[in-house]
Amino acid sequence: METLTLNSPFDMHLHLRDGEMLENVIKYTAQNFASALVMPNLQTPIVNVDLAIAYKQRILQACKMQGIENFMPLISLYLTPSLDKAELTRAKEMGIFILKLYPKGATTGSESGVKEILDSRVLEILEIAQSLGMVLSIHGESNGFVMEREVEFHPVFEALAKNFPKLRIIFEHLSDHRSIALVEKYENLFATLTLHHILLSLDNVVGGMLNPHYFCKPILKTKKDQEALLQVALSAHSKFSFGSDSAPHLRSAKESSKGAAGIFSAPILLPLLAQTFASKNVLEKLESFVSHNAHKIYQLPLSQKSVKLCKKPMTIPQECYGVVPMLAGETLEWSVA
Ligand code: NCD
Ligand code: ZN
């Protein structure tokens, strides 16, 4: 049987939520990844070091309850104007070195986000982050027309990349083919790619019957975008690392008139990546995409943990603890051994 061992896989953009949801979903990631960058957009957002440390403890406790001891959560700190030098210095000392910037109102849990990104207070914070060697992850969307939001945000990335040449800036869940050249243009600009943006398009959301389970921010785009992003992933382009943006919402929250944004992909990530890379005969590139690239971009130590995949079918459940996963009910060619 064909197999593949991935050393130290990283998921550089993950939503774990809190409480019961955290306890239910943690295993999908903790069993299969060495580490993941956990997003801070909780109902009580992770806006300071104390909250971050307490959240990390809750995640580790949830791992322990599942008997998983070799998973390292990296907590990102929600960027708000109340951060200052003392807090950022303390964060860095505690191993919290990634700031997450949400434009206010851009997505789920972004109400505490930044209204004016190029405001002097924010720039001050970024100056400190740069001097401390931190990483800035950005949800890069304007509040314009939904299909143009990412491109409309490009000038902000350009301004920040020029102003802070030593700050590593991550263009999160890049979704538009026009964004690829921008990432290549600036030495200090990098990106994450999700599984859904490299495999799905707007057709999956509204091409047939409306499918709220494929509604996410940034919205899935055209076939051309999807194909261009897939090529970037398959080539394991060194400026792009894997970040699933797996974002669980209960079925009721997705299917109600409120229609929460977010795709839950955690249960299928590595098997579907293996299937995708294998089908294009580039399985040997997968380890760079899910491990080495993040190791280099974020200067993360490689873990001893490795994950073995094999070409054995896996049927995706219809529902996991009330959450509908990506490709629910379908069968994949690969599974975790
Ligand atoms: C995410 C969530 O549900 O927290 N939703 C999403 O559509 N991706 C937030 C985010 O990353 O934008
Ligand atoms: Zn996200």
Tab-separated table of C-alpha atoms and ligand atoms in Angstrom:
chain	number	residue	atom	x	y	z
A	1	MET	CA	0.000	0.000	0.000
A	2	GLU	CA	1.248	3.451	-0.881
A	3	THR	CA	2.176	5.459	2.221
A	4	LEU	CA	3.589	8.862	3.042
A	5	THR	CA	5.163	10.092	6.265
A	6	LEU	CA	4.985	13.805	6.978
A	7	ASN	CA	7.422	15.157	9.522
A	8	SER	CA	6.241	17.942	11.776
A	9	PRO	CA	3.114	19.097	9.921
A	10	PHE	CA	1.893	22.593	10.845
A	11	ASP	CA	-1.549	24.158	10.426
A	12	MET	CA	-0.838	27.879	10.497
A	13	HIS	CA	-4.448	29.127	10.730
A	14	LEU	CA	-6.939	27.296	12.894
A	15	HIS	CA	-10.100	28.058	14.859
A	16	LEU	CA	-10.596	25.818	17.878
A	17	ARG	CA	-13.202	27.914	19.749
A	18	ASP	CA	-13.613	27.203	23.445
A	19	GLY	CA	-15.513	25.064	25.950
A	20	GLU	CA	-17.437	22.103	24.554
A	21	MET	CA	-16.626	22.895	20.919
A	22	LEU	CA	-12.900	22.983	21.731
A	23	GLU	CA	-13.171	19.646	23.514
A	24	ASN	CA	-14.997	18.142	20.530
A	25	VAL	CA	-12.799	19.407	17.687
A	26	ILE	CA	-9.318	19.453	19.215
A	27	LYS	CA	-8.525	15.834	18.340
A	28	TYR	CA	-8.865	16.341	14.593
A	29	THR	CA	-5.923	18.707	14.667
A	30	ALA	CA	-3.961	17.539	17.699
A	31	GLN	CA	-3.720	13.951	16.418
A	32	ASN	CA	-2.523	14.956	12.975
A	33	PHE	CA	-0.405	18.073	13.372
A	34	ALA	CA	2.691	18.824	15.423
A	35	SER	CA	1.492	22.349	15.976
A	36	ALA	CA	-1.155	24.830	14.895
A	37	LEU	CA	-1.542	28.569	15.031
A	38	VAL	CA	-4.789	29.089	16.924
A	39	MET	CA	-6.863	32.152	16.114
A	40	PRO	CA	-7.867	34.580	18.877
A	41	ASN	CA	-11.377	35.529	17.655
A	42	LEU	CA	-13.225	33.903	20.532
A	43	GLN	CA	-16.408	35.319	22.024
A	44	THR	CA	-14.055	36.830	24.576
A	45	PRO	CA	-11.246	37.729	22.186
A	46	ILE	CA	-7.659	36.944	23.167
A	47	VAL	CA	-6.493	40.534	23.456
A	48	ASN	CA	-3.797	40.197	26.118
A	49	VAL	CA	-1.126	37.817	27.373
A	50	ASP	CA	-3.065	36.551	30.394
A	51	LEU	CA	-5.993	35.534	28.192
A	52	ALA	CA	-3.594	33.876	25.743
A	53	ILE	CA	-1.849	31.854	28.432
A	54	ALA	CA	-5.151	30.742	29.951
A	55	TYR	CA	-6.475	29.746	26.503
A	56	LYS	CA	-3.342	27.732	25.772
A	57	GLN	CA	-3.839	25.892	29.068
A	58	ARG	CA	-7.445	25.074	28.144
A	59	ILE	CA	-6.300	23.723	24.777
A	60	LEU	CA	-3.581	21.595	26.383
A	61	GLN	CA	-6.108	20.352	28.930
A	62	ALA	CA	-8.495	19.384	26.119
A	63	CYS	CA	-5.624	17.498	24.441
A	64	LYS	CA	-4.863	15.705	27.677
A	65	MET	CA	-8.489	14.616	28.011
A	66	GLN	CA	-8.059	12.925	24.612
A	67	GLY	CA	-4.751	11.367	25.636
A	68	ILE	CA	-2.764	13.561	23.238
A	69	GLU	CA	0.489	14.884	24.653
A	70	ASN	CA	2.559	15.835	21.617
A	71	PHE	CA	0.636	18.773	20.183
A	72	MET	CA	1.861	22.342	20.591
A	73	PRO	CA	-0.729	25.110	20.187
A	74	LEU	CA	0.647	28.504	19.189
A	75	ILE	CA	-1.689	31.251	20.322
A	76	SER	CA	-2.012	34.414	18.290
A	77	LEU	CA	-2.727	37.702	20.000
A	78	TYR	CA	-5.677	39.766	18.778
A	79	LEU	CA	-4.367	43.170	17.724
A	80	THR	CA	-6.292	45.993	19.399
A	81	PRO	CA	-5.170	49.559	20.135
A	82	SER	CA	-4.754	48.685	23.815
A	83	LEU	CA	-1.598	46.618	23.216
A	84	ASP	CA	1.553	48.402	24.293
A	85	LYS	CA	5.289	47.826	24.573
A	86	ALA	CA	5.142	46.199	27.993
A	87	GLU	CA	2.422	43.769	26.911
A	88	LEU	CA	4.115	42.906	23.626
A	89	THR	CA	7.447	42.383	25.364
A	90	ARG	CA	5.780	40.054	27.839
A	91	ALA	CA	4.022	38.222	25.009
A	92	LYS	CA	7.326	37.638	23.242
A	93	GLU	CA	8.894	36.355	26.463
A	94	MET	CA	6.013	33.913	26.861
A	95	GLY	CA	6.477	32.575	23.333
A	96	ILE	CA	3.512	34.455	21.890
A	97	PHE	CA	4.936	36.131	18.814
A	98	ILE	CA	2.135	36.289	16.264
A	99	LEU	CA	-0.291	39.202	16.146
A	100	LYS	CA	-3.581	38.797	14.316
A	101	LEU	CA	-5.076	41.865	12.708
A	102	TYR	CA	-8.767	41.841	11.804
A	103	PRO	CA	-10.301	44.806	10.034
A	104	LYS	CA	-13.316	45.626	12.207
A	105	GLY	CA	-16.399	43.747	10.964
A	106	ALA	CA	-14.597	41.802	8.205
A	107	THR	CA	-15.468	38.312	9.482
A	108	THR	CA	-16.669	36.138	12.376
A	109	GLY	CA	-15.445	37.544	15.687
A	110	SER	CA	-13.874	40.694	14.248
A	111	GLU	CA	-15.961	43.190	16.215
A	112	SER	CA	-12.898	44.056	18.332
A	113	GLY	CA	-10.831	44.553	15.189
A	114	VAL	CA	-9.127	47.642	13.863
A	115	LYS	CA	-11.186	50.319	12.124
A	116	GLU	CA	-8.358	52.404	10.644
A	117	ILE	CA	-5.414	50.121	9.990
A	118	LEU	CA	-2.958	52.836	9.031
A	119	ASP	CA	-3.869	54.847	12.121
A	120	SER	CA	-0.902	56.161	14.142
A	121	ARG	CA	-1.669	54.012	17.210
A	122	VAL	CA	-1.679	50.829	15.121
A	123	LEU	CA	1.531	51.870	13.380
A	124	GLU	CA	3.150	52.415	16.785
A	125	ILE	CA	2.183	48.890	17.817
A	126	LEU	CA	3.561	47.474	14.581
A	127	GLU	CA	6.828	49.381	15.083
A	128	ILE	CA	7.198	47.658	18.462
A	129	ALA	CA	6.204	44.287	16.971
A	130	GLN	CA	8.859	44.745	14.298
A	131	SER	CA	11.543	45.602	16.834
A	132	LEU	CA	10.625	42.503	18.862
A	133	GLY	CA	10.837	40.256	15.779
A	134	MET	CA	7.145	39.358	15.863
A	135	VAL	CA	4.948	38.180	12.985
A	136	LEU	CA	1.844	40.037	11.802
A	137	SER	CA	-0.988	37.907	10.357
A	138	ILE	CA	-3.687	39.855	8.563
A	139	HIS	CA	-7.219	39.058	7.459
A	140	GLY	CA	-6.860	41.163	4.330
A	141	GLU	CA	-10.288	42.297	3.207
A	142	SER	CA	-11.911	45.693	2.632
A	143	ASN	CA	-15.619	46.279	3.197
A	144	GLY	CA	-16.298	46.691	-0.527
A	145	PHE	CA	-17.942	44.358	-3.054
A	146	VAL	CA	-17.497	40.808	-1.798
A	147	MET	CA	-15.479	39.459	-4.771
A	148	GLU	CA	-13.117	42.462	-4.773
A	149	ARG	CA	-12.475	42.792	-1.061
A	150	GLU	CA	-9.099	41.087	-1.085
A	151	VAL	CA	-7.732	43.083	-4.001
A	152	GLU	CA	-9.085	46.307	-2.535
A	153	PHE	CA	-6.994	45.551	0.530
A	154	HIS	CA	-3.709	45.307	-1.435
A	155	PRO	CA	-2.697	48.944	-0.790
A	156	VAL	CA	-2.737	48.268	2.963
A	157	PHE	CA	-0.412	45.288	2.541
A	158	GLU	CA	1.874	47.392	0.346
A	159	ALA	CA	1.981	50.272	2.823
A	160	LEU	CA	2.754	47.940	5.728
A	161	ALA	CA	5.317	45.898	3.812
A	162	LYS	CA	7.167	49.099	2.825
A	163	ASN	CA	6.868	50.779	6.220
A	164	PHE	CA	8.006	47.760	8.199
A	165	PRO	CA	10.584	45.996	6.038
A	166	LYS	CA	11.769	43.823	8.932
A	167	LEU	CA	8.289	42.767	10.057
A	168	ARG	CA	7.179	39.421	8.649
A	169	ILE	CA	3.640	39.960	7.372
A	170	ILE	CA	1.313	37.070	6.536
A	171	PHE	CA	-1.440	37.476	3.947
A	172	GLU	CA	-3.924	35.057	5.539
A	173	HIS	CA	-6.070	32.627	3.524
A	174	LEU	CA	-5.098	34.147	0.205
A	175	SER	CA	-8.047	33.625	-2.141
A	176	ASP	CA	-7.632	35.732	-5.279
A	177	HIS	CA	-5.127	34.943	-8.042
A	178	ARG	CA	-4.243	38.639	-8.231
A	179	SER	CA	-2.808	38.450	-4.711
A	180	ILE	CA	-0.073	35.964	-5.630
A	181	ALA	CA	2.096	38.545	-7.423
A	182	LEU	CA	1.759	40.926	-4.474
A	183	VAL	CA	3.174	38.318	-2.086
A	184	GLU	CA	6.045	37.736	-4.488
A	185	LYS	CA	6.741	41.465	-4.782
A	186	TYR	CA	7.747	42.108	-1.144
A	187	GLU	CA	10.461	40.174	0.616
A	188	ASN	CA	8.708	40.431	3.990
A	189	LEU	CA	5.278	39.384	2.724
A	190	PHE	CA	4.155	35.731	2.964
A	191	ALA	CA	0.806	33.938	2.820
A	192	THR	CA	-1.226	31.013	4.038
A	193	LEU	CA	-3.392	28.861	1.779
A	194	THR	CA	-6.444	26.890	2.890
A	195	LEU	CA	-7.562	23.533	1.572
A	196	HIS	CA	-10.934	24.932	0.525
A	197	HIS	CA	-9.542	27.831	-1.488
A	198	ILE	CA	-7.232	25.522	-3.456
A	199	LEU	CA	-9.991	22.992	-4.203
A	200	LEU	CA	-13.354	24.775	-4.274
A	201	SER	CA	-14.895	27.759	-6.005
A	202	LEU	CA	-17.998	29.930	-5.722
A	203	ASP	CA	-19.837	27.234	-7.663
A	204	ASN	CA	-19.668	25.065	-4.550
A	205	VAL	CA	-21.516	27.753	-2.591
A	206	VAL	CA	-24.133	29.034	-5.020
A	207	GLY	CA	-23.706	27.087	-8.277
A	208	GLY	CA	-26.505	24.664	-7.475
A	209	MET	CA	-28.629	24.613	-4.354
A	210	LEU	CA	-27.281	27.123	-1.836
A	211	ASN	CA	-24.670	25.405	0.337
A	212	PRO	CA	-24.083	27.391	3.522
A	213	HIS	CA	-21.407	24.924	4.652
A	214	TYR	CA	-19.093	26.323	1.963
A	215	PHE	CA	-19.760	29.922	2.891
A	216	CYS	CA	-16.607	31.437	4.352
A	217	LYS	CA	-14.595	34.635	4.487
A	218	PRO	CA	-12.865	35.371	2.243
A	219	ILE	CA	-15.564	34.011	-0.054
A	220	LEU	CA	-14.590	31.195	-2.450
A	221	LYS	CA	-13.759	32.759	-5.787
A	222	THR	CA	-13.621	31.811	-9.460
A	223	LYS	CA	-12.303	28.597	-11.016
A	224	LYS	CA	-9.385	30.626	-12.311
A	225	ASP	CA	-8.505	31.767	-8.787
A	226	GLN	CA	-8.849	28.261	-7.410
A	227	GLU	CA	-6.658	26.773	-10.141
A	228	ALA	CA	-3.937	29.425	-9.677
A	229	LEU	CA	-3.863	28.851	-5.905
A	230	LEU	CA	-3.756	25.090	-6.393
A	231	GLN	CA	-0.681	25.464	-8.615
A	232	VAL	CA	1.032	27.581	-5.946
A	233	ALA	CA	0.332	24.892	-3.324
A	234	LEU	CA	1.396	21.995	-5.571
A	235	SER	CA	4.697	23.721	-6.304
A	236	ALA	CA	5.217	24.239	-2.543
A	237	HIS	CA	6.083	27.872	-3.286
A	238	SER	CA	8.368	28.862	-0.397
A	239	LYS	CA	6.377	31.997	0.524
A	240	PHE	CA	3.169	30.047	1.152
A	241	SER	CA	2.454	27.771	4.069
A	242	PHE	CA	-0.573	25.689	4.814
A	243	GLY	CA	-3.190	27.227	7.102
A	244	SER	CA	-6.532	25.430	7.012
A	245	ASP	CA	-8.759	28.170	8.472
A	246	SER	CA	-10.870	25.263	9.689
A	247	ALA	CA	-13.681	27.179	11.399
A	248	PRO	CA	-16.371	25.070	13.096
A	249	HIS	CA	-19.880	26.453	13.470
A	250	LEU	CA	-22.836	24.349	14.587
A	251	ARG	CA	-25.107	23.241	11.751
A	252	SER	CA	-27.840	25.424	13.238
A	253	ALA	CA	-25.629	28.547	13.012
A	254	LYS	CA	-24.706	27.753	9.384
A	255	GLU	CA	-28.205	26.898	8.219
A	256	SER	CA	-30.140	29.605	10.059
A	257	SER	CA	-30.881	32.939	8.454
A	258	LYS	CA	-27.757	34.282	10.175
A	259	GLY	CA	-25.551	32.031	8.001
A	260	ALA	CA	-22.241	32.054	9.903
A	261	ALA	CA	-19.071	32.164	7.748
A	262	GLY	CA	-16.520	29.368	8.114
A	263	ILE	CA	-15.713	25.924	6.693
A	264	PHE	CA	-14.910	23.027	9.012
A	265	SER	CA	-12.101	21.111	7.332
A	266	ALA	CA	-10.058	19.792	10.280
A	267	PRO	CA	-11.253	16.142	9.972
A	268	ILE	CA	-10.006	15.757	6.391
A	269	LEU	CA	-6.968	17.986	5.949
A	270	LEU	CA	-3.975	15.702	5.526
A	271	PRO	CA	-5.822	12.889	3.681
A	272	LEU	CA	-7.297	15.309	1.153
A	273	LEU	CA	-3.984	17.107	0.726
A	274	ALA	CA	-2.289	13.752	0.097
A	275	GLN	CA	-4.975	12.776	-2.408
A	276	THR	CA	-4.631	16.119	-4.176
A	277	PHE	CA	-0.827	16.080	-4.364
A	278	ALA	CA	-0.791	12.380	-5.349
A	279	SER	CA	-3.271	12.933	-8.180
A	280	LYS	CA	-0.867	15.513	-9.665
A	281	ASN	CA	2.184	13.284	-9.062
A	282	VAL	CA	3.812	15.726	-6.659
A	283	LEU	CA	3.376	13.901	-3.363
A	284	GLU	CA	7.020	14.658	-2.563
A	285	LYS	CA	6.143	18.381	-2.390
A	286	LEU	CA	3.558	18.008	0.349
A	287	GLU	CA	6.012	18.031	3.243
A	288	SER	CA	7.390	21.399	2.147
A	289	PHE	CA	3.894	22.827	1.904
A	290	VAL	CA	2.719	21.632	5.327
A	291	SER	CA	5.963	21.694	7.244
A	292	HIS	CA	9.199	23.210	5.897
A	293	ASN	CA	7.647	26.393	4.572
A	294	ALA	CA	6.087	27.284	7.917
A	295	HIS	CA	9.287	26.245	9.702
A	296	LYS	CA	11.214	28.800	7.648
A	297	ILE	CA	8.656	31.613	7.430
A	298	TYR	CA	7.708	31.634	11.123
A	299	GLN	CA	11.097	30.311	12.334
A	300	LEU	CA	9.330	27.477	14.122
A	301	PRO	CA	11.371	24.575	15.426
A	302	LEU	CA	10.563	21.277	13.716
A	303	SER	CA	8.925	18.772	16.032
A	304	GLN	CA	9.829	15.102	16.364
A	305	LYS	CA	6.201	14.260	15.618
A	306	SER	CA	5.477	12.643	12.289
A	307	VAL	CA	2.185	11.565	10.764
A	308	LYS	CA	1.786	8.564	8.492
A	309	LEU	CA	-0.786	8.576	5.715
A	310	CYS	CA	-1.784	5.670	3.537
A	311	LYS	CA	-3.751	5.131	0.379
A	312	LYS	CA	-6.727	3.561	2.108
A	313	PRO	CA	-10.246	4.953	1.711
A	314	MET	CA	-11.797	7.131	4.384
A	315	THR	CA	-15.465	8.057	4.473
A	316	ILE	CA	-16.102	11.530	5.815
A	317	PRO	CA	-18.893	11.661	8.411
A	318	GLN	CA	-22.067	13.659	7.715
A	319	GLU	CA	-21.603	15.478	10.964
A	320	CYS	CA	-19.025	15.771	13.739
A	321	TYR	CA	-20.541	16.880	17.059
A	322	GLY	CA	-23.181	18.984	15.343
A	323	VAL	CA	-20.765	20.488	12.797
A	324	VAL	CA	-20.922	19.572	9.108
A	325	PRO	CA	-17.396	18.951	7.784
A	326	MET	CA	-16.121	19.857	4.324
A	327	LEU	CA	-17.071	17.101	1.801
A	328	ALA	CA	-19.459	15.496	4.315
A	329	GLY	CA	-20.459	11.962	3.289
A	330	GLU	CA	-17.838	11.665	0.536
A	331	THR	CA	-15.032	9.138	0.424
A	332	LEU	CA	-11.365	10.076	0.179
A	333	GLU	CA	-8.677	7.830	-1.321
A	334	TRP	CA	-6.209	8.532	1.488
A	335	SER	CA	-6.441	8.331	5.266
A	336	VAL	CA	-4.276	8.734	8.328
A	337	ALA	CA	-2.621	5.371	9.085
B	1	NCD	C1	-13.657	32.376	10.562
B	1	NCD	C2	-14.402	31.993	11.836
B	1	NCD	O1	-15.470	31.380	11.735
B	1	NCD	O2	-13.891	32.273	12.916
B	1	NCD	N1	-14.583	32.350	9.465
B	1	NCD	C3	-14.274	32.213	8.165
B	1	NCD	O3	-15.173	32.315	7.341
B	1	NCD	N2	-13.045	31.955	7.758
B	1	NCD	C4	-12.983	33.695	10.725
B	1	NCD	C5	-11.952	33.999	9.653
B	1	NCD	O4	-10.876	33.427	9.637
B	1	NCD	O5	-12.233	34.840	8.794
B	2	ZN	ZN	-9.795	32.162	10.139
